JSON list of C-alpha atoms in Angstrom, two decimals:
[
{"chain": "A", "resi": 251, "resn": "UNK", "atom": "CA", "xyz": [-107.26, 177.02, -60.57]},
{"chain": "A", "resi": 252, "resn": "UNK", "atom": "CA", "xyz": [-104.66, 179.64, -59.89]},
{"chain": "A", "resi": 253, "resn": "UNK", "atom": "CA", "xyz": [-107.12, 181.67, -57.75]},
{"chain": "A", "resi": 254, "resn": "UNK", "atom": "CA", "xyz": [-108.07, 178.51, -55.84]},
{"chain": "A", "resi": 255, "resn": "UNK", "atom": "CA", "xyz": [-104.30, 177.78, -55.03]},
{"chain": "A", "resi": 256, "resn": "UNK", "atom": "CA", "xyz": [-103.58, 181.43, -54.07]},
{"chain": "A", "resi": 257, "resn": "UNK", "atom": "CA", "xyz": [-101.22, 182.03, -57.18]},
{"chain": "A", "resi": 258, "resn": "UNK", "atom": "CA", "xyz": [-103.50, 184.47, -59.03]},
{"chain": "A", "resi": 259, "resn": "UNK", "atom": "CA", "xyz": [-101.35, 187.46, -58.51]},
{"chain": "A", "resi": 260, "resn": "UNK", "atom": "CA", "xyz": [-104.16, 189.35, -56.63]},
{"chain": "A", "resi": 261, "resn": "UNK", "atom": "CA", "xyz": [-102.44, 192.17, -54.74]},
{"chain": "A", "resi": 262, "resn": "UNK", "atom": "CA", "xyz": [-104.95, 191.93, -51.95]},
{"chain": "A", "resi": 263, "resn": "UNK", "atom": "CA", "xyz": [-104.22, 188.44, -51.24]},
{"chain": "A", "resi": 264, "resn": "UNK", "atom": "CA", "xyz": [-101.73, 188.19, -48.26]},
{"chain": "A", "resi": 265, "resn": "UNK", "atom": "CA", "xyz": [-99.09, 185.57, -47.98]},
{"chain": "A", "resi": 266, "resn": "UNK", "atom": "CA", "xyz": [-101.20, 183.98, -45.27]},
{"chain": "A", "resi": 267, "resn": "UNK", "atom": "CA", "xyz": [-104.21, 183.73, -47.54]},
{"chain": "A", "resi": 268, "resn": "UNK", "atom": "CA", "xyz": [-102.03, 181.81, -49.89]},
{"chain": "A", "resi": 269, "resn": "UNK", "atom": "CA", "xyz": [-101.07, 179.51, -47.05]},
{"chain": "A", "resi": 270, "resn": "UNK", "atom": "CA", "xyz": [-104.69, 178.88, -46.12]},
{"chain": "A", "resi": 271, "resn": "UNK", "atom": "CA", "xyz": [-105.52, 178.00, -49.80]},
{"chain": "A", "resi": 272, "resn": "UNK", "atom": "CA", "xyz": [-102.57, 175.53, -49.87]},
{"chain": "A", "resi": 273, "resn": "UNK", "atom": "CA", "xyz": [-103.58, 173.99, -46.59]},
{"chain": "A", "resi": 274, "resn": "UNK", "atom": "CA", "xyz": [-106.95, 173.47, -47.89]},
{"chain": "A", "resi": 275, "resn": "UNK", "atom": "CA", "xyz": [-105.77, 171.69, -50.93]},
{"chain": "A", "resi": 276, "resn": "UNK", "atom": "CA", "xyz": [-103.38, 169.58, -48.83]},
{"chain": "A", "resi": 277, "resn": "UNK", "atom": "CA", "xyz": [-106.42, 168.67, -46.62]},
{"chain": "A", "resi": 278, "resn": "UNK", "atom": "CA", "xyz": [-108.45, 167.75, -49.64]},
{"chain": "A", "resi": 279, "resn": "UNK", "atom": "CA", "xyz": [-105.70, 165.46, -50.84]},
{"chain": "A", "resi": 280, "resn": "UNK", "atom": "CA", "xyz": [-105.22, 163.83, -47.56]},
{"chain": "A", "resi": 281, "resn": "UNK", "atom": "CA", "xyz": [-109.06, 163.33, -47.48]},
{"chain": "A", "resi": 282, "resn": "UNK", "atom": "CA", "xyz": [-109.09, 161.52, -50.76]},
{"chain": "A", "resi": 283, "resn": "UNK", "atom": "CA", "xyz": [-106.19, 159.34, -49.45]},
{"chain": "A", "resi": 284, "resn": "UNK", "atom": "CA", "xyz": [-108.11, 158.67, -46.27]},
{"chain": "A", "resi": 285, "resn": "UNK", "atom": "CA", "xyz": [-110.72, 157.03, -48.32]},
{"chain": "A", "resi": 286, "resn": "UNK", "atom": "CA", "xyz": [-108.64, 155.52, -51.06]},
{"chain": "A", "resi": 287, "resn": "UNK", "atom": "CA", "xyz": [-105.92, 154.02, -49.03]},
{"chain": "A", "resi": 288, "resn": "UNK", "atom": "CA", "xyz": [-108.03, 152.00, -46.54]},
{"chain": "A", "resi": 289, "resn": "UNK", "atom": "CA", "xyz": [-110.12, 150.58, -49.36]},
{"chain": "A", "resi": 290, "resn": "UNK", "atom": "CA", "xyz": [-107.03, 149.56, -51.21]},
{"chain": "A", "resi": 291, "resn": "UNK", "atom": "CA", "xyz": [-105.44, 148.02, -48.10]},
{"chain": "A", "resi": 292, "resn": "UNK", "atom": "CA", "xyz": [-108.56, 146.06, -47.26]},
{"chain": "A", "resi": 293, "resn": "UNK", "atom": "CA", "xyz": [-108.94, 144.84, -50.83]},
{"chain": "A", "resi": 294, "resn": "UNK", "atom": "CA", "xyz": [-105.34, 143.79, -51.12]},
{"chain": "A", "resi": 295, "resn": "UNK", "atom": "CA", "xyz": [-105.57, 142.03, -47.58]},
{"chain": "A", "resi": 296, "resn": "UNK", "atom": "CA", "xyz": [-108.74, 140.25, -48.68]},
{"chain": "A", "resi": 297, "resn": "UNK", "atom": "CA", "xyz": [-107.22, 138.99, -52.03]},
{"chain": "A", "resi": 298, "resn": "UNK", "atom": "CA", "xyz": [-104.04, 137.78, -50.29]},
{"chain": "A", "resi": 299, "resn": "UNK", "atom": "CA", "xyz": [-105.82, 136.02, -47.34]},
{"chain": "A", "resi": 300, "resn": "UNK", "atom": "CA", "xyz": [-108.45, 134.45, -49.79]},
{"chain": "A", "resi": 301, "resn": "UNK", "atom": "CA", "xyz": [-105.60, 133.14, -51.84]},
{"chain": "A", "resi": 302, "resn": "UNK", "atom": "CA", "xyz": [-103.89, 131.65, -48.82]},
{"chain": "A", "resi": 303, "resn": "UNK", "atom": "CA", "xyz": [-107.09, 130.15, -47.64]},
{"chain": "A", "resi": 304, "resn": "UNK", "atom": "CA", "xyz": [-107.74, 128.62, -50.90]},
{"chain": "A", "resi": 305, "resn": "UNK", "atom": "CA", "xyz": [-104.20, 127.14, -50.97]},
{"chain": "A", "resi": 306, "resn": "UNK", "atom": "CA", "xyz": [-104.67, 125.88, -47.37]},
{"chain": "A", "resi": 307, "resn": "UNK", "atom": "CA", "xyz": [-108.09, 124.31, -48.18]},
{"chain": "A", "resi": 308, "resn": "UNK", "atom": "CA", "xyz": [-106.50, 122.31, -51.14]},
{"chain": "A", "resi": 309, "resn": "UNK", "atom": "CA", "xyz": [-104.30, 120.58, -48.53]},
{"chain": "A", "resi": 310, "resn": "UNK", "atom": "CA", "xyz": [-106.81, 120.16, -45.66]},
{"chain": "A", "resi": 311, "resn": "UNK", "atom": "CA", "xyz": [-109.31, 117.35, -45.49]},
{"chain": "A", "resi": 312, "resn": "UNK", "atom": "CA", "xyz": [-112.37, 116.77, -43.41]},
{"chain": "A", "resi": 313, "resn": "UNK", "atom": "CA", "xyz": [-112.62, 113.22, -42.13]},
{"chain": "A", "resi": 314, "resn": "UNK", "atom": "CA", "xyz": [-114.45, 111.23, -39.50]},
{"chain": "A", "resi": 315, "resn": "UNK", "atom": "CA", "xyz": [-112.60, 109.91, -36.54]},
{"chain": "A", "resi": 316, "resn": "UNK", "atom": "CA", "xyz": [-113.63, 107.59, -33.69]},
{"chain": "A", "resi": 317, "resn": "UNK", "atom": "CA", "xyz": [-112.94, 108.68, -30.11]},
{"chain": "A", "resi": 318, "resn": "UNK", "atom": "CA", "xyz": [-110.96, 106.35, -27.99]},
{"chain": "A", "resi": 319, "resn": "UNK", "atom": "CA", "xyz": [-111.54, 108.15, -24.84]},
{"chain": "A", "resi": 320, "resn": "UNK", "atom": "CA", "xyz": [-114.74, 110.17, -23.72]},
{"chain": "A", "resi": 321, "resn": "UNK", "atom": "CA", "xyz": [-114.72, 113.67, -22.83]},
{"chain": "A", "resi": 322, "resn": "UNK", "atom": "CA", "xyz": [-116.06, 114.89, -19.34]},
{"chain": "A", "resi": 323, "resn": "UNK", "atom": "CA", "xyz": [-119.60, 116.24, -19.38]},
{"chain": "A", "resi": 324, "resn": "UNK", "atom": "CA", "xyz": [-118.60, 119.60, -17.91]},
{"chain": "A", "resi": 325, "resn": "UNK", "atom": "CA", "xyz": [-118.46, 120.22, -14.21]},
{"chain": "A", "resi": 326, "resn": "UNK", "atom": "CA", "xyz": [-116.58, 123.01, -12.34]},
{"chain": "A", "resi": 327, "resn": "UNK", "atom": "CA", "xyz": [-113.81, 123.44, -14.83]},
{"chain": "A", "resi": 328, "resn": "UNK", "atom": "CA", "xyz": [-114.48, 123.68, -18.60]},
{"chain": "A", "resi": 329, "resn": "UNK", "atom": "CA", "xyz": [-111.98, 124.94, -21.10]},
{"chain": "A", "resi": 330, "resn": "UNK", "atom": "CA", "xyz": [-112.79, 128.44, -22.58]},
{"chain": "A", "resi": 331, "resn": "UNK", "atom": "CA", "xyz": [-113.50, 126.81, -26.02]},
{"chain": "A", "resi": 332, "resn": "UNK", "atom": "CA", "xyz": [-115.90, 124.39, -24.49]},
{"chain": "A", "resi": 333, "resn": "UNK", "atom": "CA", "xyz": [-113.99, 121.58, -26.23]},
{"chain": "A", "resi": 334, "resn": "UNK", "atom": "CA", "xyz": [-111.91, 118.84, -24.47]},
{"chain": "A", "resi": 335, "resn": "UNK", "atom": "CA", "xyz": [-108.82, 117.11, -25.99]},
{"chain": "A", "resi": 336, "resn": "UNK", "atom": "CA", "xyz": [-109.46, 113.31, -26.24]},
{"chain": "A", "resi": 337, "resn": "UNK", "atom": "CA", "xyz": [-107.54, 110.55, -28.17]},
{"chain": "A", "resi": 338, "resn": "UNK", "atom": "CA", "xyz": [-109.16, 109.53, -31.46]},
{"chain": "A", "resi": 339, "resn": "UNK", "atom": "CA", "xyz": [-108.32, 107.21, -34.39]},
{"chain": "A", "resi": 340, "resn": "UNK", "atom": "CA", "xyz": [-108.74, 107.76, -38.16]},
{"chain": "A", "resi": 341, "resn": "UNK", "atom": "CA", "xyz": [-107.40, 106.34, -41.35]},
{"chain": "A", "resi": 342, "resn": "UNK", "atom": "CA", "xyz": [-105.95, 108.88, -43.86]},
{"chain": "A", "resi": 343, "resn": "UNK", "atom": "CA", "xyz": [-104.33, 108.63, -46.20]},
{"chain": "A", "resi": 344, "resn": "UNK", "atom": "CA", "xyz": [-106.07, 105.47, -47.43]},
{"chain": "A", "resi": 345, "resn": "UNK", "atom": "CA", "xyz": [-105.03, 102.45, -45.00]},
{"chain": "A", "resi": 346, "resn": "UNK", "atom": "CA", "xyz": [-102.82, 104.53, -42.85]},
{"chain": "A", "resi": 347, "resn": "UNK", "atom": "CA", "xyz": [-104.10, 104.51, -39.11]},
{"chain": "A", "resi": 348, "resn": "UNK", "atom": "CA", "xyz": [-103.55, 107.62, -37.04]},
{"chain": "A", "resi": 349, "resn": "UNK", "atom": "CA", "xyz": [-104.13, 108.39, -33.47]},
{"chain": "A", "resi": 350, "resn": "UNK", "atom": "CA", "xyz": [-103.88, 111.86, -31.89]},
{"chain": "A", "resi": 351, "resn": "UNK", "atom": "CA", "xyz": [-105.51, 114.06, -29.41]},
{"chain": "A", "resi": 352, "resn": "UNK", "atom": "CA", "xyz": [-108.31, 116.12, -31.01]},
{"chain": "A", "resi": 353, "resn": "UNK", "atom": "CA", "xyz": [-110.73, 118.66, -29.44]},
{"chain": "A", "resi": 354, "resn": "UNK", "atom": "CA", "xyz": [-114.22, 117.45, -28.93]},
{"chain": "A", "resi": 355, "resn": "UNK", "atom": "CA", "xyz": [-117.41, 118.92, -27.25]},
{"chain": "A", "resi": 356, "resn": "UNK", "atom": "CA", "xyz": [-117.94, 118.38, -23.59]},
{"chain": "A", "resi": 357, "resn": "UNK", "atom": "CA", "xyz": [-119.85, 114.99, -22.90]},
{"chain": "A", "resi": 358, "resn": "UNK", "atom": "CA", "xyz": [-118.73, 113.23, -26.23]},
{"chain": "A", "resi": 359, "resn": "UNK", "atom": "CA", "xyz": [-118.76, 109.40, -25.57]},
{"chain": "A", "resi": 360, "resn": "UNK", "atom": "CA", "xyz": [-115.98, 106.90, -26.17]},
{"chain": "A", "resi": 361, "resn": "UNK", "atom": "CA", "xyz": [-116.38, 105.44, -29.55]},
{"chain": "A", "resi": 362, "resn": "UNK", "atom": "CA", "xyz": [-118.28, 108.40, -30.96]},
{"chain": "A", "resi": 363, "resn": "UNK", "atom": "CA", "xyz": [-117.70, 109.67, -34.49]},
{"chain": "A", "resi": 364, "resn": "UNK", "atom": "CA", "xyz": [-116.30, 113.04, -34.63]},
{"chain": "A", "resi": 365, "resn": "UNK", "atom": "CA", "xyz": [-115.18, 115.34, -37.55]},
{"chain": "A", "resi": 366, "resn": "UNK", "atom": "CA", "xyz": [-111.34, 116.04, -37.68]},
{"chain": "A", "resi": 367, "resn": "UNK", "atom": "CA", "xyz": [-109.44, 118.27, -40.07]},
{"chain": "A", "resi": 368, "resn": "UNK", "atom": "CA", "xyz": [-106.17, 116.71, -41.25]},
{"chain": "A", "resi": 369, "resn": "UNK", "atom": "CA", "xyz": [-103.44, 117.76, -43.68]},
{"chain": "A", "resi": 370, "resn": "UNK", "atom": "CA", "xyz": [-102.29, 115.67, -46.77]},
{"chain": "A", "resi": 371, "resn": "UNK", "atom": "CA", "xyz": [-100.15, 113.52, -44.56]},
{"chain": "A", "resi": 372, "resn": "UNK", "atom": "CA", "xyz": [-102.99, 112.75, -42.23]},
{"chain": "A", "resi": 373, "resn": "UNK", "atom": "CA", "xyz": [-101.77, 114.78, -39.24]},
{"chain": "A", "resi": 374, "resn": "UNK", "atom": "CA", "xyz": [-104.30, 116.82, -37.39]},
{"chain": "A", "resi": 375, "resn": "UNK", "atom": "CA", "xyz": [-104.65, 120.50, -38.77]},
{"chain": "A", "resi": 376, "resn": "UNK", "atom": "CA", "xyz": [-106.83, 123.46, -38.28]},
{"chain": "A", "resi": 377, "resn": "UNK", "atom": "CA", "xyz": [-109.71, 123.98, -40.57]},
{"chain": "A", "resi": 378, "resn": "UNK", "atom": "CA", "xyz": [-109.14, 126.41, -43.43]},
{"chain": "A", "resi": 379, "resn": "UNK", "atom": "CA", "xyz": [-110.14, 130.03, -42.80]},
{"chain": "A", "resi": 380, "resn": "UNK", "atom": "CA", "xyz": [-113.68, 130.89, -43.45]},
{"chain": "A", "resi": 381, "resn": "UNK", "atom": "CA", "xyz": [-114.86, 133.66, -45.81]},
{"chain": "A", "resi": 382, "resn": "UNK", "atom": "CA", "xyz": [-116.20, 135.48, -42.73]},
{"chain": "A", "resi": 383, "resn": "UNK", "atom": "CA", "xyz": [-112.85, 135.39, -40.97]},
{"chain": "A", "resi": 384, "resn": "UNK", "atom": "CA", "xyz": [-111.12, 136.70, -44.04]},
{"chain": "A", "resi": 385, "resn": "UNK", "atom": "CA", "xyz": [-113.63, 139.44, -44.56]},
{"chain": "A", "resi": 386, "resn": "UNK", "atom": "CA", "xyz": [-113.49, 140.40, -40.96]},
{"chain": "A", "resi": 387, "resn": "UNK", "atom": "CA", "xyz": [-109.76, 140.68, -40.91]},
{"chain": "A", "resi": 388, "resn": "UNK", "atom": "CA", "xyz": [-109.77, 142.71, -44.11]},
{"chain": "A", "resi": 389, "resn": "UNK", "atom": "CA", "xyz": [-112.49, 145.13, -42.81]},
{"chain": "A", "resi": 390, "resn": "UNK", "atom": "CA", "xyz": [-110.63, 145.39, -39.40]},
{"chain": "A", "resi": 391, "resn": "UNK", "atom": "CA", "xyz": [-107.35, 146.29, -41.28]},
{"chain": "A", "resi": 392, "resn": "UNK", "atom": "CA", "xyz": [-109.10, 148.84, -43.50]},
{"chain": "A", "resi": 393, "resn": "UNK", "atom": "CA", "xyz": [-110.74, 150.48, -40.54]},
{"chain": "A", "resi": 394, "resn": "UNK", "atom": "CA", "xyz": [-107.24, 150.68, -38.73]},
{"chain": "A", "resi": 395, "resn": "UNK", "atom": "CA", "xyz": [-105.71, 152.28, -41.86]},
{"chain": "A", "resi": 396, "resn": "UNK", "atom": "CA", "xyz": [-108.90, 154.80, -42.03]},
{"chain": "A", "resi": 397, "resn": "UNK", "atom": "CA", "xyz": [-108.35, 155.58, -38.30]},
{"chain": "A", "resi": 398, "resn": "UNK", "atom": "CA", "xyz": [-104.56, 156.34, -38.97]},
{"chain": "A", "resi": 399, "resn": "UNK", "atom": "CA", "xyz": [-105.17, 158.32, -41.92]},
{"chain": "A", "resi": 400, "resn": "UNK", "atom": "CA", "xyz": [-107.95, 160.20, -40.16]},
{"chain": "A", "resi": 401, "resn": "UNK", "atom": "CA", "xyz": [-105.51, 161.02, -37.29]},
{"chain": "A", "resi": 402, "resn": "UNK", "atom": "CA", "xyz": [-103.01, 162.26, -39.77]},
{"chain": "A", "resi": 403, "resn": "UNK", "atom": "CA", "xyz": [-105.57, 164.47, -41.40]},
{"chain": "A", "resi": 404, "resn": "UNK", "atom": "CA", "xyz": [-106.61, 165.95, -38.14]},
{"chain": "A", "resi": 405, "resn": "UNK", "atom": "CA", "xyz": [-103.02, 166.43, -36.99]},
{"chain": "A", "resi": 406, "resn": "UNK", "atom": "CA", "xyz": [-102.15, 168.13, -40.37]},
{"chain": "A", "resi": 407, "resn": "UNK", "atom": "CA", "xyz": [-105.25, 170.27, -40.09]},
{"chain": "A", "resi": 408, "resn": "UNK", "atom": "CA", "xyz": [-104.77, 171.19, -36.47]},
{"chain": "A", "resi": 409, "resn": "UNK", "atom": "CA", "xyz": [-100.92, 171.85, -36.77]},
{"chain": "A", "resi": 410, "resn": "UNK", "atom": "CA", "xyz": [-101.40, 173.75, -40.09]},
{"chain": "A", "resi": 411, "resn": "UNK", "atom": "CA", "xyz": [-104.17, 176.08, -38.91]},
{"chain": "A", "resi": 412, "resn": "UNK", "atom": "CA", "xyz": [-102.41, 176.75, -35.73]},
{"chain": "A", "resi": 413, "resn": "UNK", "atom": "CA", "xyz": [-99.19, 177.74, -37.46]},
{"chain": "A", "resi": 414, "resn": "UNK", "atom": "CA", "xyz": [-101.23, 179.97, -39.90]},
{"chain": "A", "resi": 415, "resn": "UNK", "atom": "CA", "xyz": [-103.16, 181.65, -36.91]},
{"chain": "A", "resi": 416, "resn": "UNK", "atom": "CA", "xyz": [-99.87, 182.26, -35.04]},
{"chain": "A", "resi": 417, "resn": "UNK", "atom": "CA", "xyz": [-98.57, 184.02, -38.24]},
{"chain": "A", "resi": 418, "resn": "UNK", "atom": "CA", "xyz": [-101.75, 186.00, -38.73]},
{"chain": "A", "resi": 419, "resn": "UNK", "atom": "CA", "xyz": [-101.76, 187.20, -35.06]},
{"chain": "A", "resi": 420, "resn": "UNK", "atom": "CA", "xyz": [-98.13, 188.38, -35.45]},
{"chain": "A", "resi": 421, "resn": "UNK", "atom": "CA", "xyz": [-98.95, 190.07, -38.71]},
{"chain": "A", "resi": 422, "resn": "UNK", "atom": "CA", "xyz": [-102.03, 191.71, -37.27]},
{"chain": "A", "resi": 423, "resn": "UNK", "atom": "CA", "xyz": [-99.78, 193.00, -34.34]},
{"chain": "A", "resi": 424, "resn": "UNK", "atom": "CA", "xyz": [-97.20, 194.30, -36.67]},
{"chain": "A", "resi": 425, "resn": "UNK", "atom": "CA", "xyz": [-99.85, 196.23, -38.60]},
{"chain": "A", "resi": 426, "resn": "UNK", "atom": "CA", "xyz": [-101.47, 197.51, -35.37]},
{"chain": "A", "resi": 427, "resn": "UNK", "atom": "CA", "xyz": [-98.09, 198.89, -34.22]},
{"chain": "A", "resi": 428, "resn": "UNK", "atom": "CA", "xyz": [-97.99, 200.97, -37.58]},
{"chain": "A", "resi": 429, "resn": "UNK", "atom": "CA", "xyz": [-101.70, 202.04, -37.45]},
{"chain": "A", "resi": 430, "resn": "UNK", "atom": "CA", "xyz": [-102.52, 202.54, -33.77]},
{"chain": "A", "resi": 431, "resn": "UNK", "atom": "CA", "xyz": [-100.39, 205.68, -33.21]},
{"chain": "A", "resi": 432, "resn": "UNK", "atom": "CA", "xyz": [-102.07, 207.48, -36.29]},
{"chain": "A", "resi": 433, "resn": "UNK", "atom": "CA", "xyz": [-105.59, 206.18, -35.22]},
{"chain": "A", "resi": 434, "resn": "UNK", "atom": "CA", "xyz": [-105.28, 207.33, -31.54]},
{"chain": "A", "resi": 435, "resn": "UNK", "atom": "CA", "xyz": [-103.25, 210.36, -31.98]},
{"chain": "A", "resi": 436, "resn": "UNK", "atom": "CA", "xyz": [-100.44, 209.19, -29.94]},
{"chain": "A", "resi": 437, "resn": "UNK", "atom": "CA", "xyz": [-96.76, 209.10, -31.18]},
{"chain": "A", "resi": 438, "resn": "UNK", "atom": "CA", "xyz": [-94.76, 206.18, -30.90]},
{"chain": "A", "resi": 439, "resn": "UNK", "atom": "CA", "xyz": [-92.37, 207.66, -28.61]},
{"chain": "A", "resi": 440, "resn": "UNK", "atom": "CA", "xyz": [-95.00, 208.20, -25.81]}
]
């Protein structure tokens, strides 16, 4: 382990070699984090959203309502969802009549039965989140964290290697200034 980290006392190992070894260990640690962190974030988000959806599903109810108006069959202008808001009537909780605008498919006739999601008080509500939506959100969050950790790893590697290379070039230059006069036969003063 001491050799791998550059702390083995080898007299031939230069300080820059030790820096390269330390950078390698930092990059290995960041790579482990780049895998573990997104997985942990995705799992935590999935559990949290699944719990929230289960709580929400306990207070959302799917009932049948009757439309009081019809929806246009389509034409030149159709909402992006493909659904039109129309008035509908339902009874929920038991015996309490409610009327509100609910989205229905284009072409739904007046008096047609439609499915409506309501909360405990009978007011219209969005349906509970599906497992597919929750999973997609968790996977996208994990991928976002993976991308960020990948960028951090790449930046650390690039900056670290660049700094080491600059120091290496400077060290070679200093050593060459000492060796070149002896090698070429020229003196420093010429």
